[in-house]
C-alpha positions as a printed Julia matrix, in Angstrom:
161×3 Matrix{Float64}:
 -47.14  273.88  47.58
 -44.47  273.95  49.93
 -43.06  270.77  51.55
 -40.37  271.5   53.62
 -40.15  274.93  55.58
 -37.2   276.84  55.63
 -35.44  277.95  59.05
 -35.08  281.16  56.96
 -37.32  284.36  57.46
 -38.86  284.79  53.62
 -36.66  287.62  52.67
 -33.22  285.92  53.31
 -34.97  283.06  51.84
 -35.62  284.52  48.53
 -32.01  285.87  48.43
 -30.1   282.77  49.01
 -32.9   280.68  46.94
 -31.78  283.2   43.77
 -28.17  282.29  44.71
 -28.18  278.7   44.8
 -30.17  278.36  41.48
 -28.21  280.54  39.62
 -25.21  278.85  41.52
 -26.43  275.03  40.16
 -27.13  276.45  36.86
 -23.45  277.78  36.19
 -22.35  274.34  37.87
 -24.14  272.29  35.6
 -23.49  274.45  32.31
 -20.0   274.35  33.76
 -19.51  270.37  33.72
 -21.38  270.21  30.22
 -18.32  272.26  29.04
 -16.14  270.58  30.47
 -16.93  267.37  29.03
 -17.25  268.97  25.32
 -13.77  270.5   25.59
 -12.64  266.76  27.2
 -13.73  265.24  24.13
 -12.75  267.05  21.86
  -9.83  268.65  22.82
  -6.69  268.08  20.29
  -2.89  269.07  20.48
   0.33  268.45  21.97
  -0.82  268.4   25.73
  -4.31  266.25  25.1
  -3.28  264.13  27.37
  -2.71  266.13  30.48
  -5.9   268.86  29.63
  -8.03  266.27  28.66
  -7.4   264.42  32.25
  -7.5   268.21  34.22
 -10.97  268.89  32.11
 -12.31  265.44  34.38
 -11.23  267.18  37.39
 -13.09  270.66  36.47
 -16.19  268.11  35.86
 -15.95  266.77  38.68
 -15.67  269.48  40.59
 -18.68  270.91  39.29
 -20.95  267.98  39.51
 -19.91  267.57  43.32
 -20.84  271.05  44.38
 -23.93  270.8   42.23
 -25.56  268.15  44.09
 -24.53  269.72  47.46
 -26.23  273.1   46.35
 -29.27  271.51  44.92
 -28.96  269.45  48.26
 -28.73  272.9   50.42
 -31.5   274.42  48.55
 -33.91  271.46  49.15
 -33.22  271.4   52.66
 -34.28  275.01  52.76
 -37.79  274.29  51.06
 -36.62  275.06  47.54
 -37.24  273.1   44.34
 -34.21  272.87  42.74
 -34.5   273.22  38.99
 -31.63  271.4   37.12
 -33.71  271.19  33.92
 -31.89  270.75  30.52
 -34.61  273.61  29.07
 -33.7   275.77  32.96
 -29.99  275.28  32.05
 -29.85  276.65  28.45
 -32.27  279.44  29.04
 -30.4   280.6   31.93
 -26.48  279.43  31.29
 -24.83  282.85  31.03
 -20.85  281.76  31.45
 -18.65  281.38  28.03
 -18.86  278.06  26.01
 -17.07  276.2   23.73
 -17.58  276.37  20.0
 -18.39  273.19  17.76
 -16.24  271.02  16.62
 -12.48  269.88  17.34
 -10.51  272.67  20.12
  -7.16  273.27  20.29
  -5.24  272.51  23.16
  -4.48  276.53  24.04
  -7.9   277.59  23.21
  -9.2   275.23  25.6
  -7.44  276.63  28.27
  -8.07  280.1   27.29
 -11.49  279.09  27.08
 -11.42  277.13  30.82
  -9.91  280.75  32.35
 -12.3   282.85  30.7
 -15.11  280.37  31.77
 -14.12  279.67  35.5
 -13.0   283.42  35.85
 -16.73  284.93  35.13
 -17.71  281.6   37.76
 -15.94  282.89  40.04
 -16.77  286.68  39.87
 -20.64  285.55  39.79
 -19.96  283.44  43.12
 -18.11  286.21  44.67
 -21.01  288.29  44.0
 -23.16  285.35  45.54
 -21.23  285.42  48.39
 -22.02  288.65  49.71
 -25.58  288.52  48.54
 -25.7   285.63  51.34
 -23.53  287.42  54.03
 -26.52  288.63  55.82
 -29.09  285.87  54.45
 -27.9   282.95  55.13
 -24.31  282.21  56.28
 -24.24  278.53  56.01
 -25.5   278.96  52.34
 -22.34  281.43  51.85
 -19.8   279.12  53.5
 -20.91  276.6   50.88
 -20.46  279.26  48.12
 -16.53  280.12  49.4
 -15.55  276.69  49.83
 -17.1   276.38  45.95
 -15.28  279.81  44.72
 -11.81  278.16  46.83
 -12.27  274.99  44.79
 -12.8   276.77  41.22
  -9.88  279.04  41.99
  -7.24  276.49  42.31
  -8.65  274.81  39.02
  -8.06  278.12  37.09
  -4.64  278.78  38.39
  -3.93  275.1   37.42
  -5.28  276.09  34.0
  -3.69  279.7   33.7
  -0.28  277.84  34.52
  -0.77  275.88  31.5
  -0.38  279.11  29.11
   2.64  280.67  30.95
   4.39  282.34  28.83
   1.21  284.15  27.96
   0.99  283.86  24.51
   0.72  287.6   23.82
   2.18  289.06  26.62
């Protein structure tokens, strides 16, 4: 049952659909590990990770709403389901239990850096389908880019460079 028609012929439709779903579902995984590694994060710079972690949430539950948002104006369901999100979460997670201050920053580049190769990729899936989709998607990738050079700084000296 369709309620709201897309603007969209079907194909380009289909493409961006794929992209915003998979888009919300690394947003939403992506807040859920940011709030595990913000409460549980221990070490020397708690403090200052465990505030830059609320950011990172933030972040990610802002653009999730405005993606779920852009795919229901477009006449797709968005599907934000707990059971959608873990069957389909495919970015890098935190472990159980207490996380060290380092390894939760190791953990936030790894994370946002396979984000933000899977939204590049998004991006020029939508070039041709829908461009107002993509400008959401850059503006996204620009805002996830600046939070992992804020967390890469964090690390410099690389450990084991």
């Amino acid at each position: 049952m369709t309620i709201v028609r897309s603007t969209l012929p079907e194909s380009a439709l289909r493409v961006t659909g794929d992209a915003l779903q998979e888009t919300l579902v690394d947003l939403l995984g992506l807040s859920l590990i940011g709030k595990q590694a913000h409460w549980n994060i221990v070490g020397p710079r708690f403090r200052s990770i465990h505030l830059q972690l609320d950011e990172v949430v933030s972040t990610a539950r802002s653009y999730s709403d405005q993606v779920a948002e852009r795919a229901a104006a477009l006449g797709i369901a968005p599907d934000g389901r707990p059971e959608t999100v873990a069957a389909r979460f495919a970015l890098p997670g935190t472990k159980e239990g207490w996380l060290r201050d380092n390894d939760v920053v190791r953990l936030l580049v790894e994370t946002l850096t396979t984000a933000i190769g899977r939204l590049r990729e998004r991006i020029e899936a939508t070039e041709e389908a829908d461009k107002v989709s993509q400008d959401l998607l850059i503006s996204l990738t620009a805002e996830l880019e600046k939070q992992r050079w804020m967390f890469e700084a964090e690390n410099w000296p690389r450990e084991n460079a």
